[in-house]
Short mmCIF file of C-alpha atoms in Angstrom, two decimals:
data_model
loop_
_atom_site.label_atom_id
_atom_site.label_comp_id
_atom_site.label_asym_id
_atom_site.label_seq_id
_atom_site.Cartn_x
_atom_site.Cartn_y
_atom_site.Cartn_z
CA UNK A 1 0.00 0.00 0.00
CA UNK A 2 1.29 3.64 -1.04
CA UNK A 3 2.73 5.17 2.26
CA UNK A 4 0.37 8.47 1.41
CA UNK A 5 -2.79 6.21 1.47
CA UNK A 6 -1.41 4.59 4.09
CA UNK A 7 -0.75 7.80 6.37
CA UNK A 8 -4.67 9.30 4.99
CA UNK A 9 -6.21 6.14 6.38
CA UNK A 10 -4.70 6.80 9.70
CA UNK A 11 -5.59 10.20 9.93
CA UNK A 12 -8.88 9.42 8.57
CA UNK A 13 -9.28 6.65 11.78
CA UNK A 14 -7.95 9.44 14.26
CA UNK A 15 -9.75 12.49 12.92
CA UNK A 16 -13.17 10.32 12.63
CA UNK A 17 -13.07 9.22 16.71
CA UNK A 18 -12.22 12.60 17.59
CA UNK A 19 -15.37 13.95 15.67
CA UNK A 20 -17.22 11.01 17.30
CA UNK A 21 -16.28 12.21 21.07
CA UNK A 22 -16.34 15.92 20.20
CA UNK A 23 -19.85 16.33 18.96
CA UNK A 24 -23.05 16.69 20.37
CA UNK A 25 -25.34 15.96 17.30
CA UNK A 26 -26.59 12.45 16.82
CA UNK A 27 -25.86 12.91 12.78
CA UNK A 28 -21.84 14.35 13.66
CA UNK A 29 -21.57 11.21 15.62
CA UNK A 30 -22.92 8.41 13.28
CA UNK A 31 -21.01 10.52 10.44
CA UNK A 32 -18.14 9.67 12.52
CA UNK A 33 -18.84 6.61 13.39
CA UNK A 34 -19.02 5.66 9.77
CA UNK A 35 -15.48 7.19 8.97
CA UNK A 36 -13.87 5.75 11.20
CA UNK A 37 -15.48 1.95 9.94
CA UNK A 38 -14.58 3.08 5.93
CA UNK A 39 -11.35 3.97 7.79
CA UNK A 40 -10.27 0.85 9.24
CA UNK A 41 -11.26 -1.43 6.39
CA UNK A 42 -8.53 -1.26 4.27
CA UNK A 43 -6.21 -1.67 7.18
CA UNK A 44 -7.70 -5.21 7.95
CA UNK A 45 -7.41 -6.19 4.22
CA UNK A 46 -4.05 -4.73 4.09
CA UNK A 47 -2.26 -8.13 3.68
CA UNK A 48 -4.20 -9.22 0.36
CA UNK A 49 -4.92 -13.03 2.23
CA UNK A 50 -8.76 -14.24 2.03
CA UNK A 51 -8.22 -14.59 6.05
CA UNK A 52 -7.54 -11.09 5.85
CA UNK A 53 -10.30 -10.22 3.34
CA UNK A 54 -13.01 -12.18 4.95
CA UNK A 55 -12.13 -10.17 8.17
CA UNK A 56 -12.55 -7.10 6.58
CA UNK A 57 -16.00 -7.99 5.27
CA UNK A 58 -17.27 -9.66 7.87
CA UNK A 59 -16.01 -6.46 10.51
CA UNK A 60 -17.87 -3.89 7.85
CA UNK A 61 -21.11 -5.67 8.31
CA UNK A 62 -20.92 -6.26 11.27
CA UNK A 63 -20.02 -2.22 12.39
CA UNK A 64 -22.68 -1.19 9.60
CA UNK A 65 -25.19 -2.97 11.06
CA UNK A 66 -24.51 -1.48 14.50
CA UNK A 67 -24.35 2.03 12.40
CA UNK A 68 -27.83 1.57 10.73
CA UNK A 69 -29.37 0.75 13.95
CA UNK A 70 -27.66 4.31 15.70
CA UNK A 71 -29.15 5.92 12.85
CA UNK A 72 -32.18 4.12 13.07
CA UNK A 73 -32.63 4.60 16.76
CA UNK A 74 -31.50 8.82 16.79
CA UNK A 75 -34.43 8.94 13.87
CA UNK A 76 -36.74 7.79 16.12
CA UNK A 77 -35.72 9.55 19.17
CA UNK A 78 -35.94 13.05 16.82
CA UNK A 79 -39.33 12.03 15.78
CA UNK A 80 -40.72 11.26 19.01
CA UNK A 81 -38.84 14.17 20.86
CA UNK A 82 -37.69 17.11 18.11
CA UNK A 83 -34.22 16.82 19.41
CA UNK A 84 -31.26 15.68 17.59
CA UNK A 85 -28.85 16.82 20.47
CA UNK A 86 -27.75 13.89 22.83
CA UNK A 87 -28.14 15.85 26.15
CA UNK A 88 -31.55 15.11 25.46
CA UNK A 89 -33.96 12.55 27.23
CA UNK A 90 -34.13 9.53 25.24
CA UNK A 91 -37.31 7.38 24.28
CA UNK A 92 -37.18 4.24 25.50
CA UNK A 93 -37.27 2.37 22.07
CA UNK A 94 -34.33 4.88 20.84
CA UNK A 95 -32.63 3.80 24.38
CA UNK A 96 -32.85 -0.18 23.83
CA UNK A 97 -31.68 -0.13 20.15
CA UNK A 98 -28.89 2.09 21.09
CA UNK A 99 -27.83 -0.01 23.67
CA UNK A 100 -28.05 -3.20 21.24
CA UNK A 101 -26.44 -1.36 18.47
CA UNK A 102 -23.36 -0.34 20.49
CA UNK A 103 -23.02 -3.79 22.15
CA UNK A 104 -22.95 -5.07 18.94
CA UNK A 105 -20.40 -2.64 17.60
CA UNK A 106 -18.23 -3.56 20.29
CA UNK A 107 -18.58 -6.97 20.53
CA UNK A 108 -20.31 -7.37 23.69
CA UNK A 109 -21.72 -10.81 24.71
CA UNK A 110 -24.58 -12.05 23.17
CA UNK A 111 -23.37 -10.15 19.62
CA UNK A 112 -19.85 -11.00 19.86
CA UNK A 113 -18.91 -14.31 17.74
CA UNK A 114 -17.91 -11.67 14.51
CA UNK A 115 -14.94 -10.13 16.82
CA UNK A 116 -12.87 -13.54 17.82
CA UNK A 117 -12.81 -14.81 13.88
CA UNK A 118 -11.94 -11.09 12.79
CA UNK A 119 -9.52 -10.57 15.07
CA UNK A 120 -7.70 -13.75 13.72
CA UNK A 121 -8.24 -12.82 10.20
CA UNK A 122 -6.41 -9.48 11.18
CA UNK A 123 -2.74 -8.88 11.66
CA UNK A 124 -1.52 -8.48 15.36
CA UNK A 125 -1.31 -4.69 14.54
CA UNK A 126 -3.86 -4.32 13.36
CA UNK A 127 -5.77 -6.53 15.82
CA UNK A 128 -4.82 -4.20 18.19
CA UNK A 129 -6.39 -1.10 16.80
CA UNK A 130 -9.47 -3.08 16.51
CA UNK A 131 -9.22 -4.35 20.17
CA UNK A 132 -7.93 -0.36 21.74
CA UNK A 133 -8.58 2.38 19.62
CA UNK A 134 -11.82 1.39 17.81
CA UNK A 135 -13.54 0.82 20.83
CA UNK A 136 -13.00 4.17 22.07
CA UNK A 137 -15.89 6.09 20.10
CA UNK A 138 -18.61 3.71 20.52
CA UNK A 139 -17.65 4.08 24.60
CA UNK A 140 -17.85 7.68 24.45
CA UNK A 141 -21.31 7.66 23.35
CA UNK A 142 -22.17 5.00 25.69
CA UNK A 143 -20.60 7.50 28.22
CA UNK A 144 -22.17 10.57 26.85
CA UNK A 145 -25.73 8.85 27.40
CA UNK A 146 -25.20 6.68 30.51
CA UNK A 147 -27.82 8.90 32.41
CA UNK A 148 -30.27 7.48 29.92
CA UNK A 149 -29.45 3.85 29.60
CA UNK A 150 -31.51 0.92 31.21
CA UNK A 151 -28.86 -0.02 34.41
CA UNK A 152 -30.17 -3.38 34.59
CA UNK A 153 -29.85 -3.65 30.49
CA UNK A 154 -25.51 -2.57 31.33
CA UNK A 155 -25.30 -4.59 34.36
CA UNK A 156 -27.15 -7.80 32.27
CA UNK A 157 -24.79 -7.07 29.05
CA UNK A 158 -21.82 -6.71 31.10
CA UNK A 159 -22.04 -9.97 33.46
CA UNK A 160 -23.01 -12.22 30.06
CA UNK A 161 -19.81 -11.03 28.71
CA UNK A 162 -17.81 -11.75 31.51
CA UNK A 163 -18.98 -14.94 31.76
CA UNK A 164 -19.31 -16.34 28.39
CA UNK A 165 -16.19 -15.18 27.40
CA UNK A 166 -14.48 -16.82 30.24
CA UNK A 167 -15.72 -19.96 28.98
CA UNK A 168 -15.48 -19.77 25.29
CA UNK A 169 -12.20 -18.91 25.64
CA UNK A 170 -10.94 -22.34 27.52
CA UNK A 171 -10.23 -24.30 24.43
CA UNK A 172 -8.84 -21.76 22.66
CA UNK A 173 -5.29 -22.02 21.22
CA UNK A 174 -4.61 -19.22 18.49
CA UNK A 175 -3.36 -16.38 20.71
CA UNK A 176 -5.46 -13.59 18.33
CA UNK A 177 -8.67 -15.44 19.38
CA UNK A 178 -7.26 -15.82 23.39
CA UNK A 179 -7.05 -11.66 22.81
CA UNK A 180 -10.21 -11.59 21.76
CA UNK A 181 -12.07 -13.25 24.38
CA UNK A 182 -9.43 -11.32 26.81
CA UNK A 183 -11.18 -8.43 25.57
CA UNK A 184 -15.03 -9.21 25.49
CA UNK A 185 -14.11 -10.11 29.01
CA UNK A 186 -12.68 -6.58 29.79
CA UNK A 187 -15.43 -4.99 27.94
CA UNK A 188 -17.88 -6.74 30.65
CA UNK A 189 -16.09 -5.01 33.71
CA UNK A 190 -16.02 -1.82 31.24
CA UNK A 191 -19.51 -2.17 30.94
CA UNK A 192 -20.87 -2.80 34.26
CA UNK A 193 -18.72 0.57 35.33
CA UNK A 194 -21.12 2.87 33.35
CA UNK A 195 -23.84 1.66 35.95
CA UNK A 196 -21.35 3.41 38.75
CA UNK A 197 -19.27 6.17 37.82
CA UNK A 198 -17.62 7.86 34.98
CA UNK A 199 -14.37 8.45 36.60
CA UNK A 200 -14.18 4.46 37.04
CA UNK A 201 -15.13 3.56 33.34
CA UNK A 202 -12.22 6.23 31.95
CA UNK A 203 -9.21 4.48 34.84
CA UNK A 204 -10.55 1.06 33.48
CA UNK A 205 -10.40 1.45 29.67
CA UNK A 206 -7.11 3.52 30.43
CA UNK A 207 -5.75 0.43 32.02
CA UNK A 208 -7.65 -2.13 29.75
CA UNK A 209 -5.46 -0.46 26.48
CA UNK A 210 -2.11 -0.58 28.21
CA UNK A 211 -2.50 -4.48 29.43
CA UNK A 212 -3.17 -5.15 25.93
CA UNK A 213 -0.99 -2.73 24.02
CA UNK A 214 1.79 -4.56 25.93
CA UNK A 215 0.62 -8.08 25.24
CA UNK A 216 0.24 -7.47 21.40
CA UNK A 217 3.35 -5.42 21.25
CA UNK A 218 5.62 -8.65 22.78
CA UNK A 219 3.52 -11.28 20.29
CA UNK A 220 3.96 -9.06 17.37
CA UNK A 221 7.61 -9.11 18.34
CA UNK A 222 8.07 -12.53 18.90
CA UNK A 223 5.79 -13.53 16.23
CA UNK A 224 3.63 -15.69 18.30
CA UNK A 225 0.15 -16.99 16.74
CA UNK A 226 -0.45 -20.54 18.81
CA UNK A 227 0.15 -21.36 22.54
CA UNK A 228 2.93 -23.53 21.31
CA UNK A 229 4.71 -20.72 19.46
CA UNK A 230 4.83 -19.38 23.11
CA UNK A 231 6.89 -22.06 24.33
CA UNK A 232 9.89 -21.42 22.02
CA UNK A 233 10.31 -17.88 22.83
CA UNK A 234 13.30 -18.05 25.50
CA UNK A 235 15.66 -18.53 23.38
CA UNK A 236 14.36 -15.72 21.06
CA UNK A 237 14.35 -12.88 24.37
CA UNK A 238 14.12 -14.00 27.66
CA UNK A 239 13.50 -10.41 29.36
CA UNK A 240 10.89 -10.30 26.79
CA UNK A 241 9.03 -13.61 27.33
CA UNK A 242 9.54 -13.10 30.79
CA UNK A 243 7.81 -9.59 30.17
CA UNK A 244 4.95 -11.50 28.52
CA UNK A 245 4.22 -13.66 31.81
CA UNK A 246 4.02 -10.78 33.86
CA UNK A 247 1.87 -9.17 31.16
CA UNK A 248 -0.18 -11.99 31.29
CA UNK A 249 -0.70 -12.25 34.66
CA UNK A 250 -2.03 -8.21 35.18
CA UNK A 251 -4.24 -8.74 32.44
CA UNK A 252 -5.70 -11.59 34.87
CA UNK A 253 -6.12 -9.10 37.38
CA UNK A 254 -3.25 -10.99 40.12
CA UNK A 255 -2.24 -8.15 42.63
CA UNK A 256 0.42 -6.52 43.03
CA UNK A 257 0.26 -6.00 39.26
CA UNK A 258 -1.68 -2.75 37.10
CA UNK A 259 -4.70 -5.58 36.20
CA UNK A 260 -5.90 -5.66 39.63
CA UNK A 261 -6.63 -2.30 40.11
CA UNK A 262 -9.58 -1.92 38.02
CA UNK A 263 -11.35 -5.02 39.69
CA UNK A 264 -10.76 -3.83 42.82
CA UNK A 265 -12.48 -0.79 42.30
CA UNK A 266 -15.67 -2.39 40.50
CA UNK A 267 -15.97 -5.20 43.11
CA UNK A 268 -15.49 -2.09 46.04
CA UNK A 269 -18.37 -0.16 44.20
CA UNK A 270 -20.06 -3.32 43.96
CA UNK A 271 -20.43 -4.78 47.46
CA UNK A 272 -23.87 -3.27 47.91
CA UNK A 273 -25.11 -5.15 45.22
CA UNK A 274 -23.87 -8.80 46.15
CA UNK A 275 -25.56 -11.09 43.24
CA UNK A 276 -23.74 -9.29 40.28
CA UNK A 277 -20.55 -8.50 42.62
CA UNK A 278 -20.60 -12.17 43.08
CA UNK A 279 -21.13 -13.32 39.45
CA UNK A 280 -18.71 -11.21 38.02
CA UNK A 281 -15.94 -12.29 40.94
CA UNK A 282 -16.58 -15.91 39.17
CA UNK A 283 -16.93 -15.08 35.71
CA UNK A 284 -13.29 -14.03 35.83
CA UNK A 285 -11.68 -17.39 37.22
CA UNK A 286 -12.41 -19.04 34.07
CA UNK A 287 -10.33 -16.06 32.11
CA UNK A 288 -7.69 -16.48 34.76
CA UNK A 289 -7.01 -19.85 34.21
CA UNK A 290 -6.51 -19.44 30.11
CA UNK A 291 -4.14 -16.07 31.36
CA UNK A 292 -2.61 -18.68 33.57
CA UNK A 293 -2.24 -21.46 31.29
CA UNK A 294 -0.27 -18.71 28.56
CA UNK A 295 1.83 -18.13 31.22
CA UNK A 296 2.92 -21.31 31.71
CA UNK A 297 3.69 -22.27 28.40
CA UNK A 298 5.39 -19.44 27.73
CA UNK A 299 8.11 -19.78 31.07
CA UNK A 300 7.48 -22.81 33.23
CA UNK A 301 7.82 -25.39 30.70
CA UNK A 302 10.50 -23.58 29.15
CA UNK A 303 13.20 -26.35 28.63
CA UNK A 304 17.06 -24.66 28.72
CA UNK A 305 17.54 -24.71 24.92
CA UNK A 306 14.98 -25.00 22.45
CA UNK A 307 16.94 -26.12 19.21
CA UNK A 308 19.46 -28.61 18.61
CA UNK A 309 22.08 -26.62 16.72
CA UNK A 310 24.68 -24.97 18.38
CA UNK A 311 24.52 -21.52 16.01
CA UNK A 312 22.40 -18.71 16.68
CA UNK A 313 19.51 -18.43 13.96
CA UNK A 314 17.41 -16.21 15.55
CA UNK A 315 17.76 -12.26 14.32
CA UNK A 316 18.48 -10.04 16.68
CA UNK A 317 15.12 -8.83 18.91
CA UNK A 318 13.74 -5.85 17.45
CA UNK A 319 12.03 -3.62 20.28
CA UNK A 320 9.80 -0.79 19.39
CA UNK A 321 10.29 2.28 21.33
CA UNK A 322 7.30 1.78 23.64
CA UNK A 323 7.75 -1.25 24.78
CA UNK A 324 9.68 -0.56 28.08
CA UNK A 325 7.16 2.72 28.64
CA UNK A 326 3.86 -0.24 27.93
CA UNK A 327 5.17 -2.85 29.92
CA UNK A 328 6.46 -0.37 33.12
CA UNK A 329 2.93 0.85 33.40
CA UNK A 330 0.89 -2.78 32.49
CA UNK A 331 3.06 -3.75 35.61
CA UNK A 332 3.49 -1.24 38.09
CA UNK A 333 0.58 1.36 38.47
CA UNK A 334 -1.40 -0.52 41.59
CA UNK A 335 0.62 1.91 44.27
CA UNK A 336 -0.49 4.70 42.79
CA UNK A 337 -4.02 3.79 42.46
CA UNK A 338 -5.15 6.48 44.73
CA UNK A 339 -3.69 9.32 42.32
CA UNK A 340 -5.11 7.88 39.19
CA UNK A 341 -8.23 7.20 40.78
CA UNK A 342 -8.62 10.93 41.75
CA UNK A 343 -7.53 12.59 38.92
CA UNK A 344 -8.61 10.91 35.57
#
């Protein structure tokens, strides 16, 4: 791809979520929206592979189906109220199919089986835009209308994330889709903050893209794609695998590690309502064990040497620049939880 279209598309992807966050008419927003899906696309398909094509597709129908039912839903709303401004009161048919619409662009449980098989059709770049930066307009609106939304609706989308993908993701052995399920699962806590304060939801996605910038910044680098790939990465970069455990283990939430402050807070915001405090506390064990599991491959069962031949055939480790900045903060934020808790 020319570096020029290259370079547009990215701008395109930024400038589109900044008009999405920035606005305050329901048209701005799904104009925005729909840039930064037309943005996106091309990315995906970048590598010219069917896997990669059939991601594409199947990620533009999926986020223009979410788009048409915004649309749909702010039509509604303007016809029932004369408002196209989203400080407005909502109706409450415009409220449900904006909920549904945004869970779906997201990938929140029960509309998420699109976002594991397009994540593995993508490229662990680009799987990582999908899984950070795309989900960062939708959220906005969810957070620009929270006062509006059904809580039990949130607190019912949120949980069934949680738990299914725990559970889907037990079997799984292509990293990509582990990611994937790593982050319906995150979305689900995300989710579930709306119903208790703003401040919350913004520390939890802050922390959410970190743990899994880091994590798709060390496979990317070690080229990683199946759990067993993960057991022949010693020899490639120690520090680095041994970077990827830890990684592993925040995004499991494990004090004294970044991962566990966000849970903390939710379950401590939580304890008045015991029954979805309770589920959600259980819903993660299952997505602990697969975090633990990648761990373990990737260190424990590490034998000393992993090839027969006495010459070095690796290359050389390439580290991108953020790497040390990702990792520091994936790893060592919980002491200062106080501080970010107060001030984002």
């Amino acid at each position: 791809m020319n570096p020029l279209i290259w370079a547009l598309l990215i701008t395109s992807l930024s400038t589109s979520t900044v008009i999405t966050m920035s606005s305050n008419h329901w048209l701005l927003a799904w104009l925005g929206l729909e840039l930064n899906t037309l943005s996106i696309i091309p990315i995906i398909a970048k590598p010219n592979h069917p896997r990669a094509t059939e991601a594409a597709m199947k990620y533009f129908l999926m986020q223009a189906t979410g788009a048409t039912l915004i649309l749909c839903a702010t039509t509604i709303n303007a016809w029932q109220t004369g408002q196209w401004t989203m400080t407005c009161t909502l109706s409450q048919t415009a409220t449900t199919l904006l909920t549904a619409a945004i869970a779906l662009k997201l990938g929140l449980a029960p509309a998420h089986l699109w976002y594991p098989e397009v994540m593995q059709g993508s490229t662990p770049t680009t799987a990582l835009i999908i899984s950070t930066w795309q989900k960062i307009a939708p959220l906005t609106l969810l957070m620009m209308t929270h006062n509006h939304l059904n809580t039990n609706t949130l607190l019912t989308l949120g949980i069934t994330s949680a738990v299914l993908s725990g559970l889907t993701g037990l079997n799984q052995t292509q990293t990509r889709k582990i990611m994937a399920f790593s982050s319906i699962a995150h979305m689900g806590w995300l989710i579930t903050t709306l119903t208790l304060n703003l401040t919350l939801t913004t520390l939890t996605m802050i922390t959410y893209i970190l743990m899994t910038s880091t994590m798709f910044y060390t496979l990317a680098t070690t080229s990683s794609k199946t759990l067993s790939d993960m057991g022949t990465t010693w020899s490639l970069s120690p520090t680095l695998t041994t970077t990827t455990m830890l990684a592993l283990v925040s995004l499991g939430g494990l004090p004294p590690l970044t991962g566990f402050m966000p849970k903390w807070l939710i379950l401590k915001d939580l304890v008045t309502a015991p029954l979805p405090s309770t589920l959600l506390l259980l819903a993660s064990l299952p997505s602990l064990f697969f975090y633990t599991r990648l761990a373990y491959l990737t260190t424990l069962t590490t034998p000393p040497t992993t090839t027969n031949t006495e010459h070095t055939w690796r290359l050389p480790t390439q580290y991108t620049p953020m790497m040390t900045l990702m990792a520091s903060t994936t790893l060592l934020l919980l002491p200062i939880t106080p501080l970010l808790y107060h001030t984002t």
